[in-house]
Tab-separated table of C-alpha atoms and ligand atoms in Angstrom:
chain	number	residue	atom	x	y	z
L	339	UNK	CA	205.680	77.144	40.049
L	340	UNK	CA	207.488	80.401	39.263
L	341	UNK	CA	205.577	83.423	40.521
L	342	UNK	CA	206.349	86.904	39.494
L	343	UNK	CA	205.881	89.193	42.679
L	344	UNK	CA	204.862	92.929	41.638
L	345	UNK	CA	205.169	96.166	43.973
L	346	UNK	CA	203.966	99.099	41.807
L	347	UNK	CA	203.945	102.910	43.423
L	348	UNK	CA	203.369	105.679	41.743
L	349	UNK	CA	207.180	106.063	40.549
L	350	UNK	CA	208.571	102.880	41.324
L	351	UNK	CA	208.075	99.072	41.163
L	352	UNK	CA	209.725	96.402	42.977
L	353	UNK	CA	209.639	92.899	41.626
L	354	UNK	CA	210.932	89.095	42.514
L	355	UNK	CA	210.608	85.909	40.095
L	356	UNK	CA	210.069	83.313	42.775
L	357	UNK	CA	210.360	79.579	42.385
L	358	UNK	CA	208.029	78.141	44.832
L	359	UNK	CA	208.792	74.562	44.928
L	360	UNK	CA	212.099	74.707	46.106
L	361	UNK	CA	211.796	78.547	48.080
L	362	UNK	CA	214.216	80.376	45.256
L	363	UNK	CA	214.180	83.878	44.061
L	364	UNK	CA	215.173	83.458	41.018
L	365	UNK	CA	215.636	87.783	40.000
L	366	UNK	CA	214.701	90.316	41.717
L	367	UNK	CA	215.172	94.082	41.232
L	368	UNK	CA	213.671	97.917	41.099
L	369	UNK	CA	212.506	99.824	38.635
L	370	UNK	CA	212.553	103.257	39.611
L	371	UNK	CA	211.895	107.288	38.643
L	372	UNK	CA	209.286	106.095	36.749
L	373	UNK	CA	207.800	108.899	34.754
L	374	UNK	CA	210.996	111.095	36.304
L	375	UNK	CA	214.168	112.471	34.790
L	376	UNK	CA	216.938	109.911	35.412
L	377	UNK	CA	214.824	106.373	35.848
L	378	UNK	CA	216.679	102.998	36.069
L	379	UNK	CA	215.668	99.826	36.147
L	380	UNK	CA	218.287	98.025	38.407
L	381	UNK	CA	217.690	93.671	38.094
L	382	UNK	CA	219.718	90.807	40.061
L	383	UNK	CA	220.016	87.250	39.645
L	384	UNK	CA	222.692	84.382	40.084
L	385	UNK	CA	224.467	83.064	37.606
L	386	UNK	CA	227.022	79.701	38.200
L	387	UNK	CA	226.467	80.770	41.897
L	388	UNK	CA	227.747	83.895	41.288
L	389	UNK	CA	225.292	87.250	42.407
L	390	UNK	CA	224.687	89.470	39.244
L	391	UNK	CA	223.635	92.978	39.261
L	392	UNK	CA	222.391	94.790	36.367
L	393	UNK	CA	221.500	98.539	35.869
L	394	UNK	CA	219.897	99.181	32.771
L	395	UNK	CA	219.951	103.166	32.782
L	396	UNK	CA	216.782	104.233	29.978
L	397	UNK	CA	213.957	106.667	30.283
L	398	UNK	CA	210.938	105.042	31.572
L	399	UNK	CA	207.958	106.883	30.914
L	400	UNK	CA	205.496	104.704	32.484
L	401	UNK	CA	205.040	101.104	34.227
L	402	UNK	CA	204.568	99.555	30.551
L	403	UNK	CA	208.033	100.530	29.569
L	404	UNK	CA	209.378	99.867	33.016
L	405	UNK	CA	207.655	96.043	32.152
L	406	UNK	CA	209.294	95.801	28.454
L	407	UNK	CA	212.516	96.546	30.494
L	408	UNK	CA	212.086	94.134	33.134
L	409	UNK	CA	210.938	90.986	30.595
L	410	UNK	CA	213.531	91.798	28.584
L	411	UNK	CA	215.803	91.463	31.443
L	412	UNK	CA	214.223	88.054	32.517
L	413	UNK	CA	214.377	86.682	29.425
L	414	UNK	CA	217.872	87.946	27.849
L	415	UNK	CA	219.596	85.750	25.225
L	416	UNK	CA	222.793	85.444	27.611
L	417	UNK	CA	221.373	85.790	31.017
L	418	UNK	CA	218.106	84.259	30.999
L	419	UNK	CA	216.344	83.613	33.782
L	420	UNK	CA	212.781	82.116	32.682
L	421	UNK	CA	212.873	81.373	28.554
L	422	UNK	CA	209.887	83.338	27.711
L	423	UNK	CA	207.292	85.501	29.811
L	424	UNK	CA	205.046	82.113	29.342
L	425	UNK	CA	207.698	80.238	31.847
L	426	UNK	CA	205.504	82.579	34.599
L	427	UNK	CA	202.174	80.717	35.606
L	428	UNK	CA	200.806	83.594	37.776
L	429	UNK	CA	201.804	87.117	38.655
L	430	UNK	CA	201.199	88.411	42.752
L	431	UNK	CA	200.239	91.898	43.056
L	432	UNK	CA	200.678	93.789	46.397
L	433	UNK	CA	197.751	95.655	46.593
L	434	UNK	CA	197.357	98.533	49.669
L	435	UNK	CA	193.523	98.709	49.766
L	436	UNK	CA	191.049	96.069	49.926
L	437	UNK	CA	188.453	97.611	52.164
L	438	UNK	CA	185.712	95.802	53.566
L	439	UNK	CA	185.409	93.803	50.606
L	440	UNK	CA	188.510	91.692	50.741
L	441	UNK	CA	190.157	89.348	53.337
L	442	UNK	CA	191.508	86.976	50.976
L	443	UNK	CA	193.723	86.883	48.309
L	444	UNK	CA	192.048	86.975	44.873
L	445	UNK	CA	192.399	85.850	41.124
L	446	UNK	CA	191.671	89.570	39.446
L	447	UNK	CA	189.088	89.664	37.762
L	448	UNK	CA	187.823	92.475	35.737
L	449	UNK	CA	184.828	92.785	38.793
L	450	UNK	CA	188.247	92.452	41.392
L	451	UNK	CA	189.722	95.507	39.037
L	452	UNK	CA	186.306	97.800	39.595
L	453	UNK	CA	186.495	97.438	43.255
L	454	UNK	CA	190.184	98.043	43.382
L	455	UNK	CA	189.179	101.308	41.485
L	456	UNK	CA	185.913	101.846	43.809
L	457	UNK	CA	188.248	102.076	46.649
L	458	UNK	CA	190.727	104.788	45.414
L	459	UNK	CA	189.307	107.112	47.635
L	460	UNK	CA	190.556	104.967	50.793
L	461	UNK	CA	194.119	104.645	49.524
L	462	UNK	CA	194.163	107.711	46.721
L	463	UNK	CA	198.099	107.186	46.688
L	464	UNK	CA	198.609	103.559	46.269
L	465	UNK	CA	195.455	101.582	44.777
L	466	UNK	CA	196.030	104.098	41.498
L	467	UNK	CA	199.616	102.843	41.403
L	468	UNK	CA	198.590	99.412	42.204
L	469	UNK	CA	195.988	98.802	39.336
L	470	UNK	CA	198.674	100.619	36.860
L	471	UNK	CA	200.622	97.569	37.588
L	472	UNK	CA	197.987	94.888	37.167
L	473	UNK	CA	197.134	96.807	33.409
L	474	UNK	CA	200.379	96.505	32.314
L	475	UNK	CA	201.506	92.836	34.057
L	476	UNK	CA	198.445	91.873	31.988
L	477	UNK	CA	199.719	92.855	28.760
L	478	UNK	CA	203.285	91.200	29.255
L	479	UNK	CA	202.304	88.210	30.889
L	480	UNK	CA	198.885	87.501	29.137
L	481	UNK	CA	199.043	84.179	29.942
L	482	UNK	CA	199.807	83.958	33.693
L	483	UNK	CA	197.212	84.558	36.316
L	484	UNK	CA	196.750	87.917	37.891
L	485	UNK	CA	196.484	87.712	41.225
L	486	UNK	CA	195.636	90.244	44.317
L	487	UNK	CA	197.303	89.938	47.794
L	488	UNK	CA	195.794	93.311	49.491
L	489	UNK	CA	198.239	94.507	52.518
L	490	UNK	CA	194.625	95.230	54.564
L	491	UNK	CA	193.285	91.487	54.553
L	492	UNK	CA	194.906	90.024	57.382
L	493	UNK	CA	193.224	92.717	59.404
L	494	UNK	CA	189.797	91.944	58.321
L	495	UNK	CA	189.395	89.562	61.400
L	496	UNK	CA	189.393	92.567	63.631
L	497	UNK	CA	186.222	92.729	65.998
L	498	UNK	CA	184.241	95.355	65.679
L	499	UNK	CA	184.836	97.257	69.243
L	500	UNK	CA	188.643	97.073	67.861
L	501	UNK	CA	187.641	98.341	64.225
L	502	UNK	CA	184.797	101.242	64.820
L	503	UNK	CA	186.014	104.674	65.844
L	504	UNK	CA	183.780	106.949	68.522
L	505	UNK	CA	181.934	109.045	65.436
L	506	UNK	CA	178.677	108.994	64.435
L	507	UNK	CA	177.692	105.660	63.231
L	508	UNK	CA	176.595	107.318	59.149
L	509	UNK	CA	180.663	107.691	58.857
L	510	UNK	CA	181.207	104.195	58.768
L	511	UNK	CA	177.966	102.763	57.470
L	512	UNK	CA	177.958	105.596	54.738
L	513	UNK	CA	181.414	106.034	54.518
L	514	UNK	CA	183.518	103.109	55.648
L	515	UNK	CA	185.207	105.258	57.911
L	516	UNK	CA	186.833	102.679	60.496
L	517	UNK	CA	189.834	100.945	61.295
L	518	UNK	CA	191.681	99.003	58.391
L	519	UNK	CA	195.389	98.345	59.348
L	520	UNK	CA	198.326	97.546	56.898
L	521	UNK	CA	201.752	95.686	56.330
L	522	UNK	CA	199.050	92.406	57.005
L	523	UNK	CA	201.637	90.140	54.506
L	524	UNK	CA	204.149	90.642	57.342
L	525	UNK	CA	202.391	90.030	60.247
L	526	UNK	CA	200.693	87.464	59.114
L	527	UNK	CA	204.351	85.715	57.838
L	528	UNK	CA	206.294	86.293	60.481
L	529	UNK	CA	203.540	85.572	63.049
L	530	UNK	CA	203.276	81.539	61.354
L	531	UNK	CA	207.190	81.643	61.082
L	532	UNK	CA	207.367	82.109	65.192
L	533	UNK	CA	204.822	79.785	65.241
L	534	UNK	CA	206.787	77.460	64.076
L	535	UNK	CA	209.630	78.121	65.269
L	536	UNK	CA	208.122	77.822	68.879
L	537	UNK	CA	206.093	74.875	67.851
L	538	UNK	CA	203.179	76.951	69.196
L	539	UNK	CA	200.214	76.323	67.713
L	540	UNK	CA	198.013	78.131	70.163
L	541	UNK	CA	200.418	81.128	70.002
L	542	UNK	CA	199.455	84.383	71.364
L	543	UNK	CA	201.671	87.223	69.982
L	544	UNK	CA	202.116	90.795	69.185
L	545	UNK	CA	203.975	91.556	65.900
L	546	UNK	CA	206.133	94.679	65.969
L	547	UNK	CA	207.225	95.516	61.747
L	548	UNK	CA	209.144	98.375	62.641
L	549	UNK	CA	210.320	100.104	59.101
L	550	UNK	CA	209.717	103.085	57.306
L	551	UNK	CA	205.889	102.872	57.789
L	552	UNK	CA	205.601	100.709	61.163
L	553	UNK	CA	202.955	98.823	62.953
L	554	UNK	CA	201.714	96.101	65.616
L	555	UNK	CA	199.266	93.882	66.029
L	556	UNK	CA	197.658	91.649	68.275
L	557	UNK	CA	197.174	88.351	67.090
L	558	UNK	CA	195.534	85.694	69.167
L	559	UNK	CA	195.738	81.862	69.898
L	560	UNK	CA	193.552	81.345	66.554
L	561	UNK	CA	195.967	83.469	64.508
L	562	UNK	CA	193.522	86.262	63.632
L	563	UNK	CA	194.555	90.150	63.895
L	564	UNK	CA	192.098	91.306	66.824
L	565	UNK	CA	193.749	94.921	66.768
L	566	UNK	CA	196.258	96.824	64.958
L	567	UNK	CA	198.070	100.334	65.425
L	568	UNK	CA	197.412	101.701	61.876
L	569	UNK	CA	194.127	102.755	60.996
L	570	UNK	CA	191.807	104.582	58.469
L	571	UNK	CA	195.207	105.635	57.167
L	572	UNK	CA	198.651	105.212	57.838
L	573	UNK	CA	199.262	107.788	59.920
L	574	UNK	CA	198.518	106.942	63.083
L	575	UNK	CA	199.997	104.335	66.295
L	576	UNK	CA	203.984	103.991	66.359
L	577	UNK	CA	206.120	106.893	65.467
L	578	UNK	CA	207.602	106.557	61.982
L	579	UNK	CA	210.538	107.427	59.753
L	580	UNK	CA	209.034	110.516	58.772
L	581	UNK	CA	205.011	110.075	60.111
L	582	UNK	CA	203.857	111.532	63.355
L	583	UNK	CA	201.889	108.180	64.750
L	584	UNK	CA	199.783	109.225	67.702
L	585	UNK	CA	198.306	112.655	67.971
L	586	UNK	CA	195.660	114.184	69.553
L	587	UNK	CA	193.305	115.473	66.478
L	588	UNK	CA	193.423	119.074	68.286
L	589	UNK	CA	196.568	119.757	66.763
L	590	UNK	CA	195.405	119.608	63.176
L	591	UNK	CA	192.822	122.070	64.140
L	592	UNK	CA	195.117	124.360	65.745
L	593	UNK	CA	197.313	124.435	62.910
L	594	UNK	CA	194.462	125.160	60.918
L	595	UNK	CA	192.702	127.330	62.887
L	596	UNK	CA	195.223	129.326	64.976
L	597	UNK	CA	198.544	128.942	62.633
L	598	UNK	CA	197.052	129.051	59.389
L	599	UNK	CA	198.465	126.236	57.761
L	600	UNK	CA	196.839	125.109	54.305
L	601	UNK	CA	195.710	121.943	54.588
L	602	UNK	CA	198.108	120.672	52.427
L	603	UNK	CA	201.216	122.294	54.070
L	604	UNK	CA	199.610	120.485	57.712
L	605	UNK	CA	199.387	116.705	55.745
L	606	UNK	CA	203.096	117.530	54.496
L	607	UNK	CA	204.101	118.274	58.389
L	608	UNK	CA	203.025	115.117	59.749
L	609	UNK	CA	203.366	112.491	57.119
L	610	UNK	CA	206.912	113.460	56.087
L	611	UNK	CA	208.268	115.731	58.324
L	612	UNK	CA	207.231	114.252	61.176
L	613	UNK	CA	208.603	111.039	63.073
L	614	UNK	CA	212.377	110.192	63.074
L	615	UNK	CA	213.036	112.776	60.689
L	616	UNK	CA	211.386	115.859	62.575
L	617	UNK	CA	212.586	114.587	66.216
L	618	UNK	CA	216.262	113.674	65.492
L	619	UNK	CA	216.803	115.058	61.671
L	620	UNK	CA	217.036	111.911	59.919
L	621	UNK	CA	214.537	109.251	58.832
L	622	UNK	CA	216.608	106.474	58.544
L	623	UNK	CA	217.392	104.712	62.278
L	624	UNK	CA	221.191	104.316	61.139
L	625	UNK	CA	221.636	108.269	60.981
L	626	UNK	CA	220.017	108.595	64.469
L	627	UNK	CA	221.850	105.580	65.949
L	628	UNK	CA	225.155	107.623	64.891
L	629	UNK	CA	223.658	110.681	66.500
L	630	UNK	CA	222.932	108.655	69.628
L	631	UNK	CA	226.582	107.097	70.128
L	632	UNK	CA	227.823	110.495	69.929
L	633	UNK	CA	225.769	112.005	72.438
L	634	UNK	CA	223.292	113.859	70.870
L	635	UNK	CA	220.132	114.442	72.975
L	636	UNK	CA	217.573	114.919	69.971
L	637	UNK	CA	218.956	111.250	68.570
L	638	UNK	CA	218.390	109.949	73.198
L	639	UNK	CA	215.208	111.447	73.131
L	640	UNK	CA	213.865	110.416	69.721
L	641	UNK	CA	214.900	106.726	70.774
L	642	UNK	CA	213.461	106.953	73.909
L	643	UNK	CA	209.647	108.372	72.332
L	644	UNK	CA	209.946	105.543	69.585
L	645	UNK	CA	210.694	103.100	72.336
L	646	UNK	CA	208.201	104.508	74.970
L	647	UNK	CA	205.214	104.257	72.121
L	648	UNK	CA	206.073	100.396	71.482
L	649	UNK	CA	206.127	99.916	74.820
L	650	UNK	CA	202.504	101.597	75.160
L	651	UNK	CA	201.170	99.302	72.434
L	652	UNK	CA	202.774	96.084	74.416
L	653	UNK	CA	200.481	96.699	77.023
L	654	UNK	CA	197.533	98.085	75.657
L	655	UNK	CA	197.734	94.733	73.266
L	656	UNK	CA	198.546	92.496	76.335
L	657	UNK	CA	195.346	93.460	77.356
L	658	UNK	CA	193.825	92.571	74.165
L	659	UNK	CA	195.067	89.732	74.029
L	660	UNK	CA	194.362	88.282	77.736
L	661	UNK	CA	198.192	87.596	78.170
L	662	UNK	CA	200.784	87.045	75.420
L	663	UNK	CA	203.372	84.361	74.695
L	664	UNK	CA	205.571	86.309	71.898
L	665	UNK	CA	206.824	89.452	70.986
L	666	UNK	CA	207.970	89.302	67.644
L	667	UNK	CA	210.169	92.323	65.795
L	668	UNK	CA	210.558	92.633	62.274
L	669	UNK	CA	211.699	94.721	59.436
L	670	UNK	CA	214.234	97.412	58.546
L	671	UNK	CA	214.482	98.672	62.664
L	672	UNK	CA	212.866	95.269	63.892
L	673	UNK	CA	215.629	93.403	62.481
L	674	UNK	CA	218.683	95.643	62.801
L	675	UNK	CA	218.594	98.098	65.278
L	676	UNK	CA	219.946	97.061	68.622
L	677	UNK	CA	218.687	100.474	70.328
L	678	UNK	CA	215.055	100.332	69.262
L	679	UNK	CA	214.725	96.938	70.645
L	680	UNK	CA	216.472	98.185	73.668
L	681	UNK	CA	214.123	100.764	74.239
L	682	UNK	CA	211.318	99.134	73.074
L	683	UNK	CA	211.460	96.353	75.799
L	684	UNK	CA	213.036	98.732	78.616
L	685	UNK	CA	211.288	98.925	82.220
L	686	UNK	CA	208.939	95.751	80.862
L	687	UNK	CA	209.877	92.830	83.822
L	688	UNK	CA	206.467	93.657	85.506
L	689	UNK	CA	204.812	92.563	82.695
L	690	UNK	CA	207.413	89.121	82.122
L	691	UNK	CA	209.193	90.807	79.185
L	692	UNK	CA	212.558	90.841	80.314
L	693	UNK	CA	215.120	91.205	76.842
L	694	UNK	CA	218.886	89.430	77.370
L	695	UNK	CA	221.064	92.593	75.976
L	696	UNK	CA	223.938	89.906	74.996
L	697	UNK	CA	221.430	88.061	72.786
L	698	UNK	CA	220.204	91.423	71.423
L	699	UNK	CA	223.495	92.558	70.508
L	700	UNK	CA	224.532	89.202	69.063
L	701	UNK	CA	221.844	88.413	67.072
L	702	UNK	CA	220.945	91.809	65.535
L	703	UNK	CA	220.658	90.828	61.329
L	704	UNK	CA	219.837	87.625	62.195
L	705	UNK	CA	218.194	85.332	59.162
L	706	UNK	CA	215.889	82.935	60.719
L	707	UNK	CA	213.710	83.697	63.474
L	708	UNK	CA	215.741	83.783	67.317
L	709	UNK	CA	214.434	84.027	70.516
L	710	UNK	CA	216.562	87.323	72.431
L	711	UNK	CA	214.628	86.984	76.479
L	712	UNK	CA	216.441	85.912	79.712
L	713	UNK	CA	216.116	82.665	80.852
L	714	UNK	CA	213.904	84.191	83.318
L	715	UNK	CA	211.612	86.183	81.036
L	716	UNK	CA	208.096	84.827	80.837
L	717	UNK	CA	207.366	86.406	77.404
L	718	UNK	CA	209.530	84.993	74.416
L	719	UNK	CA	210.683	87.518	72.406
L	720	UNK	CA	211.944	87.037	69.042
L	721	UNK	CA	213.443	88.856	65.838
L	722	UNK	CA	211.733	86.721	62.939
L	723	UNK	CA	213.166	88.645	59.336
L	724	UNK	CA	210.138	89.207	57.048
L	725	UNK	CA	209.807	88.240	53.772
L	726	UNK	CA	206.687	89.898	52.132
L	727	UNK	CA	207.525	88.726	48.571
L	728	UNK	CA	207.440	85.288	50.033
L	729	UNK	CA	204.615	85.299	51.327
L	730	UNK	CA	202.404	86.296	48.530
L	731	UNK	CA	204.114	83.928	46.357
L	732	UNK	CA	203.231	80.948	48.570
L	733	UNK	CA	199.408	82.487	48.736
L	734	UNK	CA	198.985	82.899	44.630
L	735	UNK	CA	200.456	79.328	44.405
L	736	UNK	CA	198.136	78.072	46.452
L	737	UNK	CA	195.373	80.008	45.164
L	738	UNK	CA	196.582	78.732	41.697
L	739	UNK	CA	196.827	74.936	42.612
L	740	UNK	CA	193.458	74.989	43.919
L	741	UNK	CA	191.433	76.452	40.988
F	1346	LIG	P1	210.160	99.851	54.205
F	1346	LIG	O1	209.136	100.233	55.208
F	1346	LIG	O2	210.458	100.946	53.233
F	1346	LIG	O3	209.972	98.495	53.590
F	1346	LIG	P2	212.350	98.662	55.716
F	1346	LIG	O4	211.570	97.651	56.440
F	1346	LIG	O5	213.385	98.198	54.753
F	1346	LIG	O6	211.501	99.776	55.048
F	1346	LIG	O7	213.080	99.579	56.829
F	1346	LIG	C1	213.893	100.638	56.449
F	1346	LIG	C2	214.405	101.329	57.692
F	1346	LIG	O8	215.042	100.376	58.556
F	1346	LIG	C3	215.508	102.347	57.390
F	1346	LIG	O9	215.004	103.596	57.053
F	1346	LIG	C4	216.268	102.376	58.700
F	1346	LIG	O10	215.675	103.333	59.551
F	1346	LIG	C5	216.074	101.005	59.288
F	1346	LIG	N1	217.292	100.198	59.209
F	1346	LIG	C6	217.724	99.424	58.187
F	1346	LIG	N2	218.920	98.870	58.475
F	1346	LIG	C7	219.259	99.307	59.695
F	1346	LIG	C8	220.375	99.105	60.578
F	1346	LIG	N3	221.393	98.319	60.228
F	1346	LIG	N4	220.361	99.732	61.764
F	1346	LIG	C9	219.338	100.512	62.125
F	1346	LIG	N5	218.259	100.732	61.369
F	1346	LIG	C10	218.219	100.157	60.178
């Protein structure tokens, strides 16, 4: 079955044409500036086992251009990938938000669509983006199914001790304030890829996606998320590229109250100034790494707080969970940054985590899941590379073979 995989933001939209009998992206690519001066659409595939990229510089004043662009692309006279748009049986949509109503993946229906729409005010940045991008998939790929994986539906197993904040009880039975949790497509895949990969099918882990947004969760022996470290929003658990994680509320009200800070200008502060980027200077781990090497103490320090607030969520989880068998990183940092996983497992032996620094270092980028503990350490701990796109292209073809 060929699945097209759709990422829409606000300004940008990541897609993959995946063939899932035989595990095969067959393009893949980013079309980006959206509505912006200077917007691309940038598309790969492989031709006579050769990798092909292709940037197709145009103005793209919205997602239904971007769209035109990207079937075009798929379907080019001399580089065609799929012979028409009909070739696709179903499209996957990443959707951010699916509230309380959602903890499945769902054929979109124009009912699916309203409650998408109903929950803008939970996710006012990305379920706008998201439903732009079912609208116009719908008009280029008429045919195919339309299909929702929401990034929140993993975490709908949560119990509710684990989901319900301390407030008055009218904020989440009026207002569906409460826990929700995100990145759920990667935990959930790379928590059944350990699971196989250990041959564990009573596995008790705690999944550690560690990349521009990052969180964990606790996942027990029945494979259901019992606790996560994002939230209402995503602002809060592990410290981020540019997001403060963890803060005690006070702050917000001093800035308010005693600083002055407009609202807006106190948002700004912690969701992108904050993290990585406000500790060290940079958001991206590779900038700080380089910092690190050369001595700099903002770049020891900033490693140190990211590592010291994994480690907090280890054991807080542990306890969760009664006990784990697997720690499992992933993505951008969980996959490729030696130092985070150094820190992030320092000072642990009390607890059996005890991470082999020779595996660490040799198997940083690895492809397939790898177990990195001593031969002492009680705790496996692995680096299993994600694969989002993947995933909801193996849920919407399931989804599509059994209606
Ligand atoms: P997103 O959350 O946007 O999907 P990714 O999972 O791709 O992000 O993670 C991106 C981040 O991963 C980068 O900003 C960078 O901090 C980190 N990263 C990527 N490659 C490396 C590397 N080789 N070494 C250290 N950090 C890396």
């Amino acid at each position: 079955m060929q699945i097209l995989v759709i990422n829409a933001g606000s300004s940008s939209m990541k897609y993959q044409l995946i063939e899932t009998d035989d595990k095969t992206v067959l393009a893949k690519g980013l079309a980006e500036r959206i509505g912006i001066a200077g917007s691309r659409v940038k598309h790969q595939f492989t031709k006579n086992g050769a990798s092909i990229e292709k940037v197709v510089e145009q103005d793209l004043p919205n997602h239904n251009v971007a769209f035109e662009i990207i079937t075009q692309l798929l379907t080019d006279k001399e580089d065609a990938v799929i012979a028409s748009p009909e070739a696709i049986t179903a499209v996957g949509h990443r959707i951010v938000h699916g509230g309380e109503k959602f903890s499945e993946t769902q054929v979109i229906t124009p009912e699916v669509k309203e409650t998408i729409r109903a929950l803008i005010p939970l996710a006012p940045l990305h379920n706008p983006a998201n439903l732009i991008g079912v609208e116009a998939a719908e008009k280029f790929f008429p045919n195919a199914v339309q299909v929702a994986v929401f990034d929140t539906a993993f975490h709908q197993t949560l119990p509710e001790h684990a989901f319900r904040y301390a407030i008055p009880e009218k904020f989440y039975a009026e207002e569906k304030i409460r826990v929700y949790g995100f990145h759920g497509t990667s935990h959930k895949y790379v928590y059944n890829e350990a699971k196989k990969y250990l041959k564990n099918e009573k596995l008790k882990a705690i999944t550690i996606h560690l990349g521009n947004g990052s969180s964990m969760t606790a996942i027990d022996e029945n494979g259901h998320s019992i606790d996560t470290s994002l939230g209402f929003g995503p602002l809060c658990g592990l410290i981020m590229g540019t997001r403060s994680g963890d803060i005690d509320p006070s702050v917000i009200f001093h800035m308010l109250e005693q600083l002055n800070m407009p609202l807006e200008k106190i948002k700004n502060v912690l969701n992108k100034e904050s993290g990585m980027l406000g500790l060290a200077g940079s958001s991206d781990a590779r900038d700080v790494a380089a910092r690190y090497n050369e001595g700099d103490p903002n770049a020891a320090l900033t490693f140190e707080m990211y590592g010291y607030r994994i480690r907090k969520y280890i054991g807080a989880y542990m306890a969760a969970l009664n006990g784990v068998d697997a720690l499992i990183f992933t993505a951008g940092l969980g996959e490729n940054s030696i130092l985070t996983r150094r820190y992030a497992c320092k000072n642990l032996e009390g607890l059996g985590i005890e991470l082999d620094e020779e595996l660490n270092v040799d198997n940083n980028h690895a492809d397939t899941p790898v177990e990195i503990q001593t031969p002492s350490g009680k705790v496996k701990i692995l680096i299993v590379p994600t694969n989002e796109e993947w995933q909801i292209a193996k849920e919407v073809a399931e989804l599509v073979a059994k209606a």
